[in-house]
Coordinates of C-alpha atoms and ligand atoms in Angstrom, one line a residue:
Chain A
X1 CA 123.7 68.0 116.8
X2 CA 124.7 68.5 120.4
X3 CA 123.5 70.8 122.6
X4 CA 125.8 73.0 124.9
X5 CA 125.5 71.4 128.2
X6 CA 125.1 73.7 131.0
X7 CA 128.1 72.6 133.5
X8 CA 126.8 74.4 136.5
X9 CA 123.1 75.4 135.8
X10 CA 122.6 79.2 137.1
X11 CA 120.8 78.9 139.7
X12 CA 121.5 82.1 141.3
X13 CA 119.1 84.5 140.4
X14 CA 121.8 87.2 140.2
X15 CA 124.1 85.6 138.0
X16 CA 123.8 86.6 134.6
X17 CA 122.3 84.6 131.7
X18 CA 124.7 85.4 129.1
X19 CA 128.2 86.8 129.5
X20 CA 129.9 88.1 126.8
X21 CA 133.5 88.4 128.5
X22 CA 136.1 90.1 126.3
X23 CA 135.4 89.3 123.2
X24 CA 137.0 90.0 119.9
X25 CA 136.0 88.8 116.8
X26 CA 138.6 89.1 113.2
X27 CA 138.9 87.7 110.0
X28 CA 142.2 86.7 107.9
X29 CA 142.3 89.5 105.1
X30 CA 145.2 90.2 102.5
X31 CA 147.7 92.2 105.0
X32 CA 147.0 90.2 107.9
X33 CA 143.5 90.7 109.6
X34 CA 140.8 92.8 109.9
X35 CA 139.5 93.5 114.0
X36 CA 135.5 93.3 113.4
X37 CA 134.5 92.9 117.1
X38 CA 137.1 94.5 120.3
X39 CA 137.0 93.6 123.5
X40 CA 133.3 93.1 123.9
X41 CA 131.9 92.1 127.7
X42 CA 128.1 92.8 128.4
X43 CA 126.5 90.5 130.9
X44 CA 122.9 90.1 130.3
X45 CA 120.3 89.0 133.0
X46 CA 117.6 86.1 132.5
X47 CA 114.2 87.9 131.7
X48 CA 116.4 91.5 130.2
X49 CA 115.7 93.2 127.2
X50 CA 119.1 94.6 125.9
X51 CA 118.7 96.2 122.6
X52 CA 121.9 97.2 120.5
X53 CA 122.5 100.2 118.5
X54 CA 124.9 100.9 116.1
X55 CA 125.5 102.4 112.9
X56 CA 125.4 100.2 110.0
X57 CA 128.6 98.2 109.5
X58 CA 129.8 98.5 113.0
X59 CA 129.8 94.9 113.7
X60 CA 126.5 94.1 115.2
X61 CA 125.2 91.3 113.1
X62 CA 128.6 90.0 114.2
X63 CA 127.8 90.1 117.4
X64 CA 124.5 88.5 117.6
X65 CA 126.5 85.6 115.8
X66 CA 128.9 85.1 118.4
X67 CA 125.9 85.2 120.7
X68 CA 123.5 82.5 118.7
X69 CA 127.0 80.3 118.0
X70 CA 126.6 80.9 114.6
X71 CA 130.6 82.1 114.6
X72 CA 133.2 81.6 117.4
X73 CA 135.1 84.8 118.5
X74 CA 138.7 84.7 117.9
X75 CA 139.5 86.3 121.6
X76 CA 137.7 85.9 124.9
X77 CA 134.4 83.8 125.7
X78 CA 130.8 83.9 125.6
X79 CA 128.7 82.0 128.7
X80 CA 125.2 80.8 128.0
X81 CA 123.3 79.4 131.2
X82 CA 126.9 78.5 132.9
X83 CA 128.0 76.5 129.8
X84 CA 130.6 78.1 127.3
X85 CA 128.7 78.7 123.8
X86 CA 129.9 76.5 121.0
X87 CA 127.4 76.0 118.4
X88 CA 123.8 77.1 117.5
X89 CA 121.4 76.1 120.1
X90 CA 117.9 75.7 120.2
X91 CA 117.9 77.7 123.4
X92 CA 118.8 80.9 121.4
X93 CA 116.1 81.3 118.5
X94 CA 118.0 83.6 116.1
X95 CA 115.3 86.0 114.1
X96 CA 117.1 86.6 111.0
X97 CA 117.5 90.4 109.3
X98 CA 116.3 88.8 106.0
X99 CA 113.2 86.9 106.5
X100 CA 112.1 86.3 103.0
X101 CA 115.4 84.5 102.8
X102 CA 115.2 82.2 106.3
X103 CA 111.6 80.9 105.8
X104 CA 110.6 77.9 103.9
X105 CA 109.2 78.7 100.6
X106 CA 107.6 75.6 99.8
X107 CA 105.9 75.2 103.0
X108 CA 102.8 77.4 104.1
X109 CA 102.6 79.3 107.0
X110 CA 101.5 76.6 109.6
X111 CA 103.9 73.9 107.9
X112 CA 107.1 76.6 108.6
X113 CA 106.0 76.4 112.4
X114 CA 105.7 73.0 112.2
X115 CA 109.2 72.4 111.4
X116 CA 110.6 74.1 114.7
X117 CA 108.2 71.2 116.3
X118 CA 108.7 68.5 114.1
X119 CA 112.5 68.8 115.1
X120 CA 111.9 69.1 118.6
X121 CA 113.5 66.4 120.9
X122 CA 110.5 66.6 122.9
X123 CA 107.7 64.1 121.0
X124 CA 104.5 65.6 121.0
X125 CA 101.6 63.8 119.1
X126 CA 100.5 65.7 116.0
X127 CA 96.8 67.3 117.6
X128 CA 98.9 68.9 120.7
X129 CA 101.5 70.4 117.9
X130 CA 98.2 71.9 115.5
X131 CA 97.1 73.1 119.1
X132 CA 100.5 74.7 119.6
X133 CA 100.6 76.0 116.1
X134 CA 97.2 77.4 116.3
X135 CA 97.7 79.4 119.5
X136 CA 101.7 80.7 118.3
X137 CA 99.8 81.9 114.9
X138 CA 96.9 83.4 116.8
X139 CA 99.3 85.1 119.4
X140 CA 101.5 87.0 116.5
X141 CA 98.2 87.3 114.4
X142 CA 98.7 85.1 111.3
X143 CA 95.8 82.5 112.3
X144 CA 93.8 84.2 109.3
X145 CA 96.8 83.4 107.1
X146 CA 97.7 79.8 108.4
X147 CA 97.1 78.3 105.2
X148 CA 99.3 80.7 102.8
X149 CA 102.5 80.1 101.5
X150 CA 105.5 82.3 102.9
X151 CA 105.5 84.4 98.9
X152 CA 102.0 85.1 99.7
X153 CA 102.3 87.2 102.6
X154 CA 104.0 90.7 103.1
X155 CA 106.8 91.5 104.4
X156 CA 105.4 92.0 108.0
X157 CA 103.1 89.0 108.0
X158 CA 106.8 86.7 107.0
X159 CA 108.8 88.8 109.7
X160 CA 105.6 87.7 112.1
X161 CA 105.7 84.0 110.7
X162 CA 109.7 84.2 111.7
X163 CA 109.5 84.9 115.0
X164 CA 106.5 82.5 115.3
X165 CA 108.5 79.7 114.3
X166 CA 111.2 81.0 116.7
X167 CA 108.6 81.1 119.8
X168 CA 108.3 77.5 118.7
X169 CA 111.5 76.2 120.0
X170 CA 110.3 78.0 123.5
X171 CA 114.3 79.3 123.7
X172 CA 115.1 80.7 126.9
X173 CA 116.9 83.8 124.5
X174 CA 115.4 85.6 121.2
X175 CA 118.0 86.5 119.2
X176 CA 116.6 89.3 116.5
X177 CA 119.1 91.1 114.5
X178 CA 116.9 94.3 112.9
X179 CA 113.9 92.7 112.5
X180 CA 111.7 95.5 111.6
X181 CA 113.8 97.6 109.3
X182 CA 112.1 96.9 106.0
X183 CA 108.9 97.2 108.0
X184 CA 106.9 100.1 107.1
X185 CA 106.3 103.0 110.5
X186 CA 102.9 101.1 111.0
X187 CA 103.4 97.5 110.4
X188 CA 106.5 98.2 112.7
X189 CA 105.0 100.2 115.5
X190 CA 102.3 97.2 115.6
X191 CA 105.2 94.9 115.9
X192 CA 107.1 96.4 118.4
X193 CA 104.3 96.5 120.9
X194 CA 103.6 92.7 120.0
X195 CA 107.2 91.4 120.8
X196 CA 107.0 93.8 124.0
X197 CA 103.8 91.8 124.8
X198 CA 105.5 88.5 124.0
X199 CA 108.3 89.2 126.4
X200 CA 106.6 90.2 129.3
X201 CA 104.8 87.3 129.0
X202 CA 106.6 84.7 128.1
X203 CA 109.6 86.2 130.4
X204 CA 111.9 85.2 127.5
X205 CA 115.0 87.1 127.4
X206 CA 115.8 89.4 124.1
X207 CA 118.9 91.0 122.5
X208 CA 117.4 93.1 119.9
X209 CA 119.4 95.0 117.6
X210 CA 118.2 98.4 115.7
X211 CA 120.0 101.0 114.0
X212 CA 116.9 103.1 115.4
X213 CA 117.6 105.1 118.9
X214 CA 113.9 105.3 119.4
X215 CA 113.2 101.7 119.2
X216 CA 116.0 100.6 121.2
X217 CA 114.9 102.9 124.3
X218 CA 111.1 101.9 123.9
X219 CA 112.1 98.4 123.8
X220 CA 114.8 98.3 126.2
X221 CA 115.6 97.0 129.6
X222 CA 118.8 98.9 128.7
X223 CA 120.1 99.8 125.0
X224 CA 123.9 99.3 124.5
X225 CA 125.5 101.9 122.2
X226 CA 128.1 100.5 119.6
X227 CA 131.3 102.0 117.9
X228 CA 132.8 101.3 114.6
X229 CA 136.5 100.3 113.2
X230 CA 136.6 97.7 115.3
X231 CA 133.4 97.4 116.6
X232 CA 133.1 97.7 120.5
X233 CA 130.8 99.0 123.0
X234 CA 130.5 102.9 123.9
X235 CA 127.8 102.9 126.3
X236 CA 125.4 101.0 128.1
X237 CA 121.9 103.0 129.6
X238 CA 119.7 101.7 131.6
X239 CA 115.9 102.6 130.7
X240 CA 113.9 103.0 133.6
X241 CA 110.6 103.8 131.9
X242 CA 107.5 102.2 133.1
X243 CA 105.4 99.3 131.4
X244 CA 103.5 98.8 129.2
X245 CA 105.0 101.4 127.3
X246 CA 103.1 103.8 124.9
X247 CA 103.8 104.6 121.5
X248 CA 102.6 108.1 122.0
X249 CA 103.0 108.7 125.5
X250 CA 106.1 106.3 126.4
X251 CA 107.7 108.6 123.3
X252 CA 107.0 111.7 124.6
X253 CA 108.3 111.5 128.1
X254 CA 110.6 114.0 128.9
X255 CA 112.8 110.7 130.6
X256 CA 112.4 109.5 126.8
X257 CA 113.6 112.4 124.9
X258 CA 116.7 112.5 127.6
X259 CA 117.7 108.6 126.9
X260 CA 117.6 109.7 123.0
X261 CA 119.5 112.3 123.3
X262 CA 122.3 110.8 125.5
X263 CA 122.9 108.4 122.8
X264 CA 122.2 110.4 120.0
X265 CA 126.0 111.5 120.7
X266 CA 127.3 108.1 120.4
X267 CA 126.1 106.9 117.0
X268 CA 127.9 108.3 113.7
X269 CA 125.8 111.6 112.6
X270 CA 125.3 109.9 109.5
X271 CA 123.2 106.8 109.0
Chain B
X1 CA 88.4 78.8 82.1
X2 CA 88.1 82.6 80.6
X3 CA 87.1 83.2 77.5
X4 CA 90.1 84.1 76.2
X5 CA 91.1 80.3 77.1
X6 CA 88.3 78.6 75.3
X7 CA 88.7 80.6 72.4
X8 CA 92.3 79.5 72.5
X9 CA 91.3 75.8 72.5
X10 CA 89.0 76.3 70.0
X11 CA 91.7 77.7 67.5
X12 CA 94.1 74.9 68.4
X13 CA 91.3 72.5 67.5
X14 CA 90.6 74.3 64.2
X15 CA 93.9 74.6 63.3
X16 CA 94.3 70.6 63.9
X17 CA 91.2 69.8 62.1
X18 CA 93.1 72.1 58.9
X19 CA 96.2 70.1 59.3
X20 CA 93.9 66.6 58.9
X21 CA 91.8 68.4 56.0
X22 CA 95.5 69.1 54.3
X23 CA 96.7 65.9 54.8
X24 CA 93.7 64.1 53.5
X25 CA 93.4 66.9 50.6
X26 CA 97.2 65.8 49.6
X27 CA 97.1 61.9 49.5
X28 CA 93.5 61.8 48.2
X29 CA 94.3 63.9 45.1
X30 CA 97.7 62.2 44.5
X31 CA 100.0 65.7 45.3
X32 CA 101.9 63.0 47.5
X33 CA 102.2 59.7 46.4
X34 CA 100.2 57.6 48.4
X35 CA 103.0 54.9 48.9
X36 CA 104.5 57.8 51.1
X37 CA 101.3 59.6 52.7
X38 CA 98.1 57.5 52.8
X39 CA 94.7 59.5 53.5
X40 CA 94.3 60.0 57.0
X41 CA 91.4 58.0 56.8
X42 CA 93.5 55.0 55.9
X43 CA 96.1 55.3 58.6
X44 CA 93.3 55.6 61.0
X45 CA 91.8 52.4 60.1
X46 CA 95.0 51.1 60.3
X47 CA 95.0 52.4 63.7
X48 CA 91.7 51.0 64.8
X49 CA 93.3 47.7 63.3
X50 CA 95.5 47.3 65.9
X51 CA 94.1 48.4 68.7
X52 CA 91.3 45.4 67.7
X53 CA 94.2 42.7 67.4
X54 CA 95.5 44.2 70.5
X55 CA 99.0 44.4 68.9
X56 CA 98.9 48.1 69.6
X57 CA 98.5 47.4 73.3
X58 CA 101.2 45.1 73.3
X59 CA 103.6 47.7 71.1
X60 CA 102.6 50.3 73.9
X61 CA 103.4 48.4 77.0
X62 CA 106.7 46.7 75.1
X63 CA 108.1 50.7 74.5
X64 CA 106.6 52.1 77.8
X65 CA 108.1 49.7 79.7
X66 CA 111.3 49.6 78.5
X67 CA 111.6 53.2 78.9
X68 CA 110.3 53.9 82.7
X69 CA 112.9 51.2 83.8
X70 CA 115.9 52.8 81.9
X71 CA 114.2 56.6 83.2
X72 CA 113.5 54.7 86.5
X73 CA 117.2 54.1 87.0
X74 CA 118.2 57.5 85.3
X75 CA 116.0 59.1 88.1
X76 CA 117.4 57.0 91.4
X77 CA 120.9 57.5 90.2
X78 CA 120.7 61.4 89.1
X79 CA 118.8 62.5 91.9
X80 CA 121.7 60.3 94.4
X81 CA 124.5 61.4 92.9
X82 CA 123.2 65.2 92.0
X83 CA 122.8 65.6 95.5
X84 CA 125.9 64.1 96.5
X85 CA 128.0 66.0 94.0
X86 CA 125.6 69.6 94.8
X87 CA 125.9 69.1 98.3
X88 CA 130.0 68.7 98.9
X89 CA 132.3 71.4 97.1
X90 CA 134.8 68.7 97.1
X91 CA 133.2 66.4 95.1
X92 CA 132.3 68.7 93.2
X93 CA 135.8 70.1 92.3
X94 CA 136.6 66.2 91.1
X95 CA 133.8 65.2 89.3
X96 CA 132.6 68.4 87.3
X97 CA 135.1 68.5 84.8
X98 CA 134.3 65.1 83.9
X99 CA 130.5 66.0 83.8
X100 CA 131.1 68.7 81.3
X101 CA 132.8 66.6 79.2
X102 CA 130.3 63.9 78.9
X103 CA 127.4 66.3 79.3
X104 CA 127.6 67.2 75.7
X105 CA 127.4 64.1 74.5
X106 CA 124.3 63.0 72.1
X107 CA 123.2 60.2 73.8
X108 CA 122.7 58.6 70.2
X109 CA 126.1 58.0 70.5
X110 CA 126.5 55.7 73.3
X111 CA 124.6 52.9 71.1
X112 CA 127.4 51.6 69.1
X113 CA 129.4 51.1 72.1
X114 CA 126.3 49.4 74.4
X115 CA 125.8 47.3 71.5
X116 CA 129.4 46.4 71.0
X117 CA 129.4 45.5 74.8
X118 CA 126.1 44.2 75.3
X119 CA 124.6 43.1 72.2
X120 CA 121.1 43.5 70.8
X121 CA 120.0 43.3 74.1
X122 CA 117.2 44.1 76.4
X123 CA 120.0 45.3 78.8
X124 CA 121.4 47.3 76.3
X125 CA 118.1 48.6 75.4
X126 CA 117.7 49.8 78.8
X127 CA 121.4 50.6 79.9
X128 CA 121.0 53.3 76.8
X129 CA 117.9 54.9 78.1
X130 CA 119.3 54.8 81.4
X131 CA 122.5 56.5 80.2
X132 CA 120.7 58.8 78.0
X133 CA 118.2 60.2 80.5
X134 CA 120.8 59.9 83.2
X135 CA 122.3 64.0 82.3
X136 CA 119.2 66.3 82.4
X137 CA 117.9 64.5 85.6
X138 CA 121.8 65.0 87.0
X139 CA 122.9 68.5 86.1
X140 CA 119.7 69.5 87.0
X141 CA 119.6 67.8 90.8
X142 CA 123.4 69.5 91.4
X143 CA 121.9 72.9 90.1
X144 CA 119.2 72.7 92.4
X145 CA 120.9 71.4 95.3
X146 CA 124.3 74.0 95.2
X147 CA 121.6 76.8 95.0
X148 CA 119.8 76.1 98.0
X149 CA 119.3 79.7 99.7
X150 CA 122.4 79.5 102.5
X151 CA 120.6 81.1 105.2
X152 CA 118.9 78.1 104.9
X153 CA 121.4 76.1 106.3
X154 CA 122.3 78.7 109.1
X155 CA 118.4 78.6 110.2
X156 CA 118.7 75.1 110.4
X157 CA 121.9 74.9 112.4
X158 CA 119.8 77.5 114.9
X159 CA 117.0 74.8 115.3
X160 CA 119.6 71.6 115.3
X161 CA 118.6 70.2 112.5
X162 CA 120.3 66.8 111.9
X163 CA 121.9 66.3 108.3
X164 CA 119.1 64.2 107.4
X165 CA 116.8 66.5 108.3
X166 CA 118.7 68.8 106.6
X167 CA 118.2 66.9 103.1
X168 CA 115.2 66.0 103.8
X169 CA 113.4 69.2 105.1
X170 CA 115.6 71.5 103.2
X171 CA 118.1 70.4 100.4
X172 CA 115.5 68.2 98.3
X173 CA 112.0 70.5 98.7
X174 CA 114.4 73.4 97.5
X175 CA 115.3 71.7 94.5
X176 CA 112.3 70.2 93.3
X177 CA 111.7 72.9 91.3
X178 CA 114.8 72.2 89.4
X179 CA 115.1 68.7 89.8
X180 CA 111.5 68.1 87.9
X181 CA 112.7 70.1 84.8
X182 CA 115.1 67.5 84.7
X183 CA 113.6 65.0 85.0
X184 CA 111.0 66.0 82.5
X185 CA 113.3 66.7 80.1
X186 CA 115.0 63.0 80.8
X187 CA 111.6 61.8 80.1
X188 CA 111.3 62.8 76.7
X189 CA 114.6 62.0 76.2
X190 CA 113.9 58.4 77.3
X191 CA 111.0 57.7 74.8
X192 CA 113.4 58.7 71.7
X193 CA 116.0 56.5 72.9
X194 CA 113.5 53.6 73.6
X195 CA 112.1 54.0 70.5
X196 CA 114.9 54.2 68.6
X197 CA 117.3 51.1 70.2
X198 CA 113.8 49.1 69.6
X199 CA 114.3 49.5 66.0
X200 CA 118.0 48.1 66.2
X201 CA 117.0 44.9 68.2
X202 CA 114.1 42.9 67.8
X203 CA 111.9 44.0 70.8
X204 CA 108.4 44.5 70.6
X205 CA 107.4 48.1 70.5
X206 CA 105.7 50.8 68.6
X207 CA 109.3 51.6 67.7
X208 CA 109.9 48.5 65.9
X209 CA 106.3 48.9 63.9
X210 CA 107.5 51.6 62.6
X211 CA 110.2 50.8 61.1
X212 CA 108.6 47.2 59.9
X213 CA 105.7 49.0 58.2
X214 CA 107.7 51.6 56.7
X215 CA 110.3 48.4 55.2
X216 CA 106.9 46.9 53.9
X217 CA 105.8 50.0 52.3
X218 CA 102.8 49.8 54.5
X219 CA 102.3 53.5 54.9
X220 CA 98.6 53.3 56.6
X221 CA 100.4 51.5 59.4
X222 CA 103.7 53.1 59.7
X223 CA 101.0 56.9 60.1
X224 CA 98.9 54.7 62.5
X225 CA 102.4 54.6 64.5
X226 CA 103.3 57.8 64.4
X227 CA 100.6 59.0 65.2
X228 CA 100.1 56.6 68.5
X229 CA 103.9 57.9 69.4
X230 CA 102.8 61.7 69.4
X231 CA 99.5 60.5 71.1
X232 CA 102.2 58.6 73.9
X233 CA 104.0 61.8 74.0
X234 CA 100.9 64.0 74.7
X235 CA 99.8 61.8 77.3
X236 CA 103.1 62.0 79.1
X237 CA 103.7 65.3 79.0
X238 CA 100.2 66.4 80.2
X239 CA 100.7 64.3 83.1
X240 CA 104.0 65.5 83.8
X241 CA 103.0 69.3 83.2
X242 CA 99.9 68.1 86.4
X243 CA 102.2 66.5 88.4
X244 CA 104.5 70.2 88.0
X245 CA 101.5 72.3 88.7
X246 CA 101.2 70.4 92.1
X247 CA 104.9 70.1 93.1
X248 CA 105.3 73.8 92.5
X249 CA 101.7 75.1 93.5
X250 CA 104.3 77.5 96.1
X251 CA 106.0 79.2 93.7
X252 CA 103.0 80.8 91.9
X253 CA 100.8 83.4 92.8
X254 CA 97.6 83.1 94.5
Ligands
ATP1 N1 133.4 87.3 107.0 C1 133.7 88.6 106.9 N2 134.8 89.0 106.2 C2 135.2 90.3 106.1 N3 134.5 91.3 106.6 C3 133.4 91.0 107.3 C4 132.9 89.7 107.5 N4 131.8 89.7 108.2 C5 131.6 91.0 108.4 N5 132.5 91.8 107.9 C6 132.7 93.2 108.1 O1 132.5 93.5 109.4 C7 131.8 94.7 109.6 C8 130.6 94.5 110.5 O2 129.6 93.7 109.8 P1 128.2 93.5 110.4 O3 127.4 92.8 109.4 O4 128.3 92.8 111.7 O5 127.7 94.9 110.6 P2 126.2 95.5 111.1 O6 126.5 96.3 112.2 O7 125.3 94.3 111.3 O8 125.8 96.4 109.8 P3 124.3 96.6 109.3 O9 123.6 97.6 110.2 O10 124.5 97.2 108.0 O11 123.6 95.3 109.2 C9 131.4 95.2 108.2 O12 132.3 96.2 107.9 C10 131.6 94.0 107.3 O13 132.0 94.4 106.1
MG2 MG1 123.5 93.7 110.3

């Protein structure tokens, strides 16, 4: 498979990463076609955390499918390092919603990483790749588990072991489409400060999607608010909350409590 | 083992040693003629017989090896063409029809005609098996390959996975699970046909004894071979059973 060739590399540090320029997305239905996506733009900047809200159904899985080249939009274009995006790239890990479903069953937890290494271009001899496994499971703290088979695990530990396996590919973009909404308030407060860690670190950038307010703004570089029937963007915020954020004092900032409720008034009432 | 186990494989071993005490109870005090059911005693000497003149060796490896080539053949051409046929919708469309038709079929059936074109053959012999053990191993493979979990696919598009990789990563570990019922079940199928085509021709095989012994009224040896086939079938099937255990160690728990 071919990767999407960046024509002109962005080398300015201003111009954006991904551009999502007006983008529609709809499918054939009985009495002609139904509008899933409208007239979406969002340009998102190298290093940016962008999370999405939206109430369930309002297109947002869509959305990160357009983004990961998973689906091509029926209007408009979507950019990716200067190079139009036309299939799934290794560049863009995708961190699926179901992740019982996207990992490999049969294989145990350090064989699932192995595959996004085993398929890598780049030839590594097989003691740099344990050494690269080792540190990946060790960073999202499965290194107890390594030798466990996906079925074996819970539900955070497999969600962990996704995104893992995503860090991997080293993609420039994480992709992750509600990845902690089966997670239990805990396991997924844990998590969320992890993949804030991972960011900063690894200076990766992330569209995260949530149908949680809270999470998108502690997350967030900016949250982006979405509509439904057709799905479309309402509003865009820009967090300006300081790092590292707190789970009990980040959350109790008056700034905080402002963000939440300027988009509380842009999702459905009821979800 | 837990107790409950061994006191499981005790009562199996009891209730063997019963059926042997029944047995030997029936032909020794005549309830069963003994030109039909010799003492157990008898057919085991009859047993020990052979394996001395090494003719039971020989009647072994003659069955056996008839049957893994026909089952080996069943197994490269099921597995090929279940994955082809699981893997493309198209093919699918074309060719299942057809399947259900022939699926059906005892493989018992076939004989006549691979006799008819192929005479008492050892290619017969072996085209039969083949045909016979082909079905299970097939139906099984497309089962297991059109039910591969379709995120699946999309997670390997996200990592550019190449099509072989594809198969060979994803398709084929996925249906292992499947694909080693069938072929289990081919396997058993495989040693009734080999044992019963060997009686039509003239091949060497346990099979054949069988049949001669039973022709000669010999009943100690025609036991001696009945029991060596559900001794063959054991064997097989414990084996079989290990090999499962290990190929599917991921689906169980802990
Ligand atoms: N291939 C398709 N054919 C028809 N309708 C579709 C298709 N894909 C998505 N939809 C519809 O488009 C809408 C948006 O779906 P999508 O999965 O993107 O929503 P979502 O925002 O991710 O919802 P959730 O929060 O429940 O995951 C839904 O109403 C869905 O039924
Ligand atoms: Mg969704």
């Amino acid at each position: 498979m071919v990767q999407d060739k960046p024509m002109q590399r962005a080398t300015d540090m201003q111009s954006p990463l991904l551009s999502i320029e007006n983008v529609s997305f709809s499918v054939p239905v009985a009495q002609g076609k139904l509008t899933i996506l409208q007239n979406i733009s969002l340009n998102v900047r190298q290093g940016e955390f962008v999370s999405i809200i939206g109430g369930s159904g309002c297109g947002k899985t869509t959305l990160l499918r357009l983004i990961g080249g998973l689906n091509r939009p029926t209007e408009g274009r979507l950019m990716f390092d200067g190079a139009p995006i036309e299939q799934p790239s290794r560049r863009r890990a995708v961190v699926f919603q179901d992740y019982s479903k996207a990992l490999l069953p049969w294989r145990t937890v350090t064989s699932n990483v192995q595959l996004a290494l085993d398929t890598d271009p780049t030839p590594r001899d097989a003691a740099t790749k344990k050494k690269i496994i080792g540190r990946l499971l060790e960073q999202v703290g499965l290194a107890e588990a390594a030798d466990r088979f996906p079925r074996q695990l819970s539900g955070g530990m497999q969600q962990r072991l996704q995104i893992a396996r995503c860090l991997a590919l080293e993609p420039k973009m994480l992709l992750m489409d509600e990845p902690f909404g089966a997670l239990d308030a805990m396991t997924r407060q844990t998590l969320q400060d992890e993949i804030a860690k991972l960011a900063k670190e690894t200076g990766m950038t992330v569209i995260f999607i949530t149908h949680d307010i809270e999470e998108a703004i502690y997350l967030g570089d900016r949250v982006c608010a979405m509509e439904s029937r057709p799905g479309r963007i309402s509003a865009v915020l820009d967090i300006d909350l300081k790092f590292p954020r707190d789970q009990l004092t980040t959350r109790e900032d008056e700034q905080f409590l402002r963000y939440r409720h300027e988009l509380f008034q842009y999702l459905p009432k009821k979800h | 083992m837990t107790a409950r186990a061994i006191l499981l494989n005790i009562g199996s071993v009891v209730v063997l040693l019963l059926f042997l005490a029944l047995w030997q109870f029936a032909a020794v005090t005549d309830l069963v003629s003994r030109v039909f059911l010799p003492p157990v005693t008898d057919a085991f000497d009859a047993l020990w017989r052979q394996v001395e003149d090494g003719s039971l060796v020989q009647a072994i490896l003659g069955t056996t090896g008839r049957m893994l080539v026909g089952f080996a053949f069943a197994v490269v051409v099921g597995c090929g063409f279940g994955l082809l046929i699981g893997l493309s919708p198209t093919v699918r469309a074309y060719i299942e029809p057809s399947l259900e038709f022939l699926r059906p079929l005892p493989a018992s059936a076939i004989i006549p005609v691979a006799i008819l074109m192929l005479g008492l053959t050892k290619t017969m012999i072996i085209f039969v098996i083949a045909f016979g053990s082909l079905w299970p191993i097939l139906l099984a493979t497309i089962q297991g390959v059109k039910s591969v979990e379709p995120r699946l696919f999309e997670m390997a598009r996200t990592m550019e996975l190449s099509s072989r990789e594809v198969i060979t990563s994803i398709v084929l570990p996925s249906a292992v699970p499947d694909i080693f019922a069938g072929v289990r079940l081919g396997l058993t199928v495989s040693l009734i046909l080999a044992v019963i085509t060997e009686m039509m021709s003239a091949e060497v095989g346990l099979g054949a004894n069988i049949l001669h012994a039973a022709r000669s009224f010999n009943s100690p040896d025609l036991f001696a071979g009945v029991i060596t086939l559900g001794l063959l079938g054991l064997v097989i099937n414990a084996i079989m059973e290990t090999a499962q255990r290990h190929l599917t160690r991921w689906q169980q728990d802990y």
